[in-house]
Coordinates of C-alpha atoms in Angstrom, one line a residue:
V10 CA 91.7 102.7 56.3
R11 CA 89.5 103.3 53.3
A12 CA 92.5 104.2 51.1
T13 CA 94.2 100.9 52.2
L14 CA 91.0 99.0 51.4
A15 CA 90.7 100.6 48.0
Q16 CA 94.3 99.8 47.3
L17 CA 93.6 96.1 48.1
G18 CA 90.6 96.2 45.9
Y19 CA 87.9 96.1 48.6
E20 CA 85.1 98.5 49.4
K21 CA 84.3 97.8 53.1
L22 CA 85.6 96.1 56.2
D23 CA 83.1 93.3 55.9
D24 CA 84.9 92.3 52.7
I25 CA 88.1 91.5 54.6
I26 CA 86.9 90.3 58.0
G27 CA 88.2 86.7 58.3
R28 CA 90.6 87.0 55.4
T29 CA 93.8 86.0 57.2
D30 CA 95.3 85.2 53.7
L31 CA 95.7 89.0 53.3
L32 CA 98.0 89.2 56.3
K33 CA 101.7 88.7 56.1
P34 CA 104.1 88.8 59.1
K35 CA 106.6 91.6 59.2
H36 CA 110.0 90.1 60.1
I37 CA 111.9 92.4 62.4
S38 CA 115.1 91.3 64.1
L39 CA 114.3 92.1 67.7
V40 CA 115.3 90.0 70.7
K41 CA 111.9 90.5 72.4
T42 CA 110.0 89.2 69.3
Q43 CA 112.2 86.5 67.9
H44 CA 110.4 83.7 69.8
I45 CA 106.8 84.9 69.0
D46 CA 104.9 82.4 66.8
L47 CA 102.2 84.1 64.7
A48 CA 101.0 80.9 63.1
Y49 CA 97.8 80.8 65.2
L50 CA 96.9 84.4 64.4
L51 CA 97.4 83.7 60.7
M52 CA 95.4 80.5 60.6
N53 CA 92.2 80.5 58.7
A54 CA 89.2 80.0 61.0
G55 CA 86.6 80.4 58.3
L56 CA 84.6 83.4 57.1
P57 CA 81.9 84.9 59.3
K58 CA 78.3 83.9 58.6
W59 CA 76.9 87.3 59.4
S60 CA 78.2 90.7 58.3
S61 CA 79.0 93.3 61.0
S62 CA 75.9 95.3 59.9
Q63 CA 73.7 92.2 60.5
I64 CA 75.3 91.7 63.9
R65 CA 74.8 95.3 64.9
S66 CA 71.1 95.2 63.9
Q67 CA 70.2 92.3 66.2
D68 CA 67.6 92.9 68.9
V69 CA 69.1 93.9 72.2
H70 CA 69.2 90.9 74.4
S71 CA 68.0 90.9 78.0
N72 CA 70.5 90.5 80.9
G73 CA 68.0 88.1 82.5
P74 CA 67.0 88.3 86.2
V75 CA 68.9 91.0 88.1
L76 CA 69.5 90.3 91.8
D77 CA 68.8 94.0 92.7
E78 CA 65.3 93.7 91.3
T79 CA 64.7 90.7 93.6
I80 CA 65.9 92.7 96.5
L81 CA 63.9 95.8 95.7
A82 CA 60.8 93.6 95.1
D83 CA 61.1 92.3 98.7
P84 CA 58.2 94.1 100.6
E85 CA 60.3 94.4 103.8
V86 CA 63.2 96.1 101.9
S87 CA 60.9 98.4 100.0
D88 CA 59.1 99.3 103.2
A89 CA 62.4 100.0 105.0
I90 CA 63.5 102.3 102.1
E91 CA 60.1 104.1 101.9
N92 CA 59.7 104.6 105.6
E93 CA 63.3 104.8 106.8
K94 CA 63.2 101.6 108.8
E95 CA 65.8 99.0 109.6
V96 CA 65.7 95.6 108.0
S97 CA 68.0 92.5 107.8
K98 CA 67.9 90.2 104.8
T99 CA 70.0 87.3 103.4
Y100 CA 70.3 86.3 99.7
P101 CA 72.4 83.8 97.7
I102 CA 74.7 85.4 95.1
Y103 CA 76.5 84.0 92.0
N104 CA 79.3 85.3 89.8
V105 CA 76.8 86.2 87.1
D106 CA 75.3 88.8 89.6
R107 CA 77.1 92.0 88.7
A108 CA 76.9 95.4 90.2
V109 CA 74.8 94.1 93.1
C110 CA 73.4 96.8 95.4
G111 CA 74.0 99.5 92.8
R112 CA 70.3 99.8 91.9
V113 CA 69.3 99.6 95.6
A114 CA 71.7 102.5 96.3
G115 CA 70.3 104.4 93.4
V116 CA 66.7 104.1 94.7
I117 CA 67.8 105.4 98.1
A118 CA 69.9 108.2 96.7
K119 CA 67.0 109.3 94.4
K120 CA 64.7 109.6 97.3
Y121 CA 67.0 110.9 100.1
G122 CA 70.2 112.1 98.4
D123 CA 73.6 111.0 99.4
T124 CA 73.3 111.4 103.1
G125 CA 69.6 111.8 104.0
F126 CA 68.5 108.2 104.5
A127 CA 67.8 107.5 108.2
G128 CA 66.9 103.9 107.8
Q129 CA 69.3 100.9 107.7
L130 CA 69.6 98.0 105.3
N131 CA 71.6 95.1 106.6
I132 CA 72.0 92.8 103.7
T133 CA 74.1 89.5 103.8
F134 CA 75.0 87.6 100.6
T135 CA 76.4 84.1 100.5
G136 CA 78.3 82.8 97.5
S137 CA 80.6 84.2 94.8
A138 CA 79.8 87.8 93.7
G139 CA 80.3 89.0 90.2
Q140 CA 82.1 92.3 89.2
S141 CA 81.4 95.6 91.0
F142 CA 79.8 94.0 94.1
G143 CA 78.7 96.7 96.5
C144 CA 79.2 99.5 94.0
F145 CA 77.9 103.0 94.7
L146 CA 76.7 102.2 98.3
T147 CA 75.1 105.0 100.2
P148 CA 75.0 105.7 104.0
G149 CA 72.6 103.4 105.7
M150 CA 73.6 100.3 103.7
N151 CA 75.5 97.6 105.6
V152 CA 76.5 94.9 103.1
R153 CA 78.2 91.6 104.1
L154 CA 79.4 88.9 101.7
V155 CA 80.3 85.4 103.0
G156 CA 82.3 83.9 100.1
E157 CA 84.4 85.8 97.6
A158 CA 84.1 88.5 95.0
N159 CA 85.5 89.5 91.6
D160 CA 86.9 92.9 90.5
Y161 CA 85.7 96.4 91.5
V162 CA 84.3 95.6 94.9
G163 CA 83.0 98.9 96.5
K164 CA 83.5 100.8 93.3
G165 CA 82.3 104.4 93.7
M166 CA 80.8 103.8 97.1
A167 CA 79.7 107.0 98.9
G168 CA 79.0 105.6 102.3
G169 CA 77.8 102.6 104.2
E170 CA 79.8 99.5 105.1
L171 CA 81.0 96.6 103.0
V172 CA 82.5 93.4 104.6
V173 CA 83.8 90.4 102.8
V174 CA 84.8 87.3 104.7
P175 CA 85.4 83.7 103.6
V176 CA 83.1 80.8 104.5
D177 CA 83.8 78.8 107.6
D178 CA 86.3 75.9 107.2
T179 CA 87.8 77.2 104.0
G180 CA 90.7 74.9 104.0
F181 CA 93.1 77.9 103.5
V182 CA 94.5 80.6 105.7
P183 CA 92.4 83.7 105.0
E184 CA 95.3 86.2 105.3
D185 CA 97.3 84.2 102.7
A186 CA 94.6 84.1 100.0
A187 CA 93.0 86.6 97.6
I188 CA 89.3 86.9 98.3
V189 CA 88.4 89.9 96.1
G190 CA 89.7 90.9 92.7
N191 CA 91.4 93.9 91.2
T192 CA 90.6 97.6 91.4
C193 CA 88.5 97.4 94.5
L194 CA 87.3 100.7 96.2
Y195 CA 87.9 102.5 92.9
G196 CA 86.9 106.1 93.2
A197 CA 85.2 105.7 96.5
T198 CA 84.0 108.9 98.2
G199 CA 83.0 107.5 101.5
G200 CA 82.1 104.4 103.6
Q201 CA 84.2 101.6 105.0
V202 CA 85.5 98.3 103.4
F203 CA 86.7 95.4 105.5
V204 CA 88.2 92.4 103.7
R205 CA 89.4 89.3 105.6
G206 CA 92.0 88.2 103.1
K207 CA 94.0 89.7 100.3
T208 CA 92.9 91.9 97.4
G209 CA 94.1 92.0 93.8
E210 CA 95.9 94.8 92.0
R211 CA 95.2 98.5 92.1
F212 CA 93.4 98.4 95.5
A213 CA 91.9 101.8 96.4
V214 CA 92.9 103.4 93.1
R215 CA 91.5 106.9 93.0
N216 CA 90.0 106.5 96.5
S217 CA 88.8 109.8 97.7
L218 CA 87.4 109.4 101.2
G219 CA 86.8 105.7 101.7
Q220 CA 88.4 103.8 104.6
A221 CA 89.6 100.2 104.3
V222 CA 91.4 97.4 106.1
V223 CA 92.7 94.4 104.2
E224 CA 95.3 91.7 104.8
G225 CA 97.4 92.1 101.7
T226 CA 97.3 93.6 98.1
G227 CA 98.7 93.1 94.7
D228 CA 100.6 95.8 92.7
H229 CA 99.8 99.5 92.6
C230 CA 98.0 99.8 95.9
C231 CA 96.7 103.3 96.7
E232 CA 97.4 104.5 93.1
Y233 CA 96.2 108.0 92.5
M234 CA 94.5 108.1 95.9
T235 CA 93.3 111.6 96.9
G236 CA 91.8 111.0 100.3
G237 CA 90.6 108.5 102.9
C238 CA 92.6 105.9 104.8
V239 CA 93.9 102.4 103.8
V240 CA 95.3 99.9 106.3
V241 CA 97.1 96.8 105.0
L242 CA 98.0 94.0 107.5
G243 CA 100.1 92.0 105.1
K244 CA 102.3 92.0 102.1
V245 CA 101.8 94.3 99.1
G246 CA 103.0 94.3 95.5
R247 CA 105.2 96.8 93.8
N248 CA 104.6 100.5 92.9
V249 CA 102.7 101.3 96.1
A250 CA 101.2 104.9 96.3
A251 CA 102.1 105.9 92.8
G252 CA 100.4 109.3 92.2
M253 CA 99.0 109.4 95.7
T254 CA 98.2 113.0 96.5
G255 CA 95.9 112.7 99.5
G256 CA 94.8 110.5 102.3
L257 CA 96.9 108.2 104.5
A258 CA 98.0 104.6 104.2
Y259 CA 99.3 102.3 107.0
M260 CA 101.3 99.2 105.9
L261 CA 102.5 96.4 108.2
D262 CA 106.0 95.4 107.3
E263 CA 107.0 92.4 109.3
D264 CA 109.9 91.3 107.2
D265 CA 111.4 94.6 106.0
T266 CA 110.4 94.2 102.4
L267 CA 108.1 97.2 102.0
V268 CA 110.5 100.1 101.4
P269 CA 111.6 99.2 97.8
K270 CA 108.0 98.6 96.8
V271 CA 106.8 102.1 97.6
N272 CA 106.8 104.7 94.8
K273 CA 108.4 107.7 96.6
E274 CA 107.9 110.3 93.9
I275 CA 105.2 112.0 96.0
V276 CA 104.7 110.2 99.4
K277 CA 107.1 109.9 102.2
M278 CA 107.4 106.9 104.5
Q279 CA 107.5 107.3 108.3
R280 CA 106.7 105.3 111.4
V281 CA 103.4 106.0 113.1
N282 CA 104.6 108.4 115.7
A283 CA 101.7 110.9 115.9
P284 CA 99.2 110.0 118.7
A285 CA 96.3 110.8 116.4
G286 CA 97.7 108.5 113.8
Q287 CA 98.1 105.7 116.3
M288 CA 94.5 106.1 117.4
Q289 CA 93.3 106.1 113.8
L290 CA 95.2 102.9 113.0
K291 CA 94.2 101.1 116.1
G292 CA 90.6 102.2 115.8
L293 CA 90.3 100.9 112.2
I294 CA 91.9 97.5 113.2
E295 CA 89.5 97.2 116.1
A296 CA 86.5 97.8 113.9
Y297 CA 87.9 95.4 111.3
V298 CA 88.4 92.6 113.9
E299 CA 84.8 93.2 115.2
K300 CA 83.3 92.9 111.7
T301 CA 85.5 90.1 110.2
G302 CA 86.7 88.0 113.2
S303 CA 90.3 88.2 111.7
T304 CA 92.8 86.2 113.7
K305 CA 95.6 88.3 112.2
G306 CA 94.0 91.5 113.3
A307 CA 93.2 90.1 116.8
K308 CA 96.9 89.1 117.2
I309 CA 98.0 92.6 116.3
L310 CA 95.7 94.2 118.8
S311 CA 96.7 91.8 121.6
E312 CA 100.4 92.5 120.9
W313 CA 99.9 96.2 120.0
E314 CA 103.2 97.5 121.5
A315 CA 105.2 95.0 119.5
Y316 CA 103.4 95.5 116.2
L317 CA 103.0 99.3 116.2
P318 CA 106.7 99.9 115.4
L319 CA 106.3 97.5 112.4
F320 CA 103.8 99.8 110.6
W321 CA 104.8 102.4 108.0
Q322 CA 102.7 105.4 107.4
L323 CA 102.6 106.7 103.8
V324 CA 102.1 110.5 103.8
P325 CA 101.6 112.7 100.7
P326 CA 102.5 116.4 101.1
S327 CA 98.9 117.4 101.6
E328 CA 98.7 115.4 104.8
E329 CA 102.1 116.2 106.3
D330 CA 100.6 118.8 108.8
S331 CA 97.5 116.7 109.7
P332 CA 97.1 115.5 113.3
E333 CA 97.5 111.9 112.1
A334 CA 100.8 112.4 110.4
C335 CA 102.5 115.2 112.3
A336 CA 103.9 114.1 115.7
E337 CA 104.4 117.8 116.6
F338 CA 100.9 118.8 115.5
E339 CA 99.9 120.4 118.8
R340 CA 103.2 122.4 119.0
V341 CA 102.9 123.5 115.3
L342 CA 99.3 124.5 115.9
A343 CA 100.3 126.6 118.9
R344 CA 103.1 128.3 117.0
Q345 CA 100.7 129.1 114.2
K346 CA 98.2 130.7 116.7
T347 CA 101.0 132.7 118.2
A348 CA 102.1 133.9 114.8
V349 CA 98.6 135.0 113.9
Q350 CA 98.1 136.8 117.2
S351 CA 101.5 138.6 116.8
A352 CA 100.5 139.7 113.3
K353 CA 97.3 141.3 114.7

């Protein structure tokens, strides 16, 4: 870069920032670029008032009030954390409130570790949550959002419970609308997420041990998943289960459109034949209906014998011999025991 600057007759980047007159479009005859208009990029918007050095030397600004600080300042919440009690609180939330509950989880984890908290925080939020809502939750945190949320819901959560439901009388059908954003449940190592509605793209990417039930997703669902369990009660986008090496996914396919959407490089698709798998699926849907009041989930349970054959189970090689995926698990286990005894 310096050599290029020197060749142009300039010493530093500050000298050329804003100098669109130095840019010239490179005309290449390609079909995909022939309709691109660069006029707006080459337009002169004026030179900056401050140099990049002046901008970098500004005083660090405050993020303003942080909702987690308000929660932790609540005497009932702090007492519940300090003395392992149960408390229920409700707070309004707005889309400028990001990473809500992350600091609360940090305080609990610092004092008790990941699994040592014997109390219970039942926190309900009403409104529209900003990014990373419910991130890094720990066991003992039951978080409920009545409204909607942006990207990264449940990011890195290690335990607890996270429920997102729309407000009453929404004017739309919950199972047909996206209620949380992209990349939710990213890298979760535990806990449960129940969303009454659809999620955005890359749902449960890198999920390790989290469990989730949702009513639809965008593209790349269960991407790079290594553990846990995901249940989808509606349509999904393309490239499902790409790079999925662990965990299980159950997908409802009411109109036979799922098969071409699944990336089969690693996982295989099969119906839910194993009794343990059927129990796992039904148990998660039952918990989901109890927590969210989902009419779609309730209908599936009331007509279970009709809906069960419509579910696909996505199974990576690491889960093929698990009780939930292997219909012959008991027989295989008995054969293995017999082989071990014979070897002795």
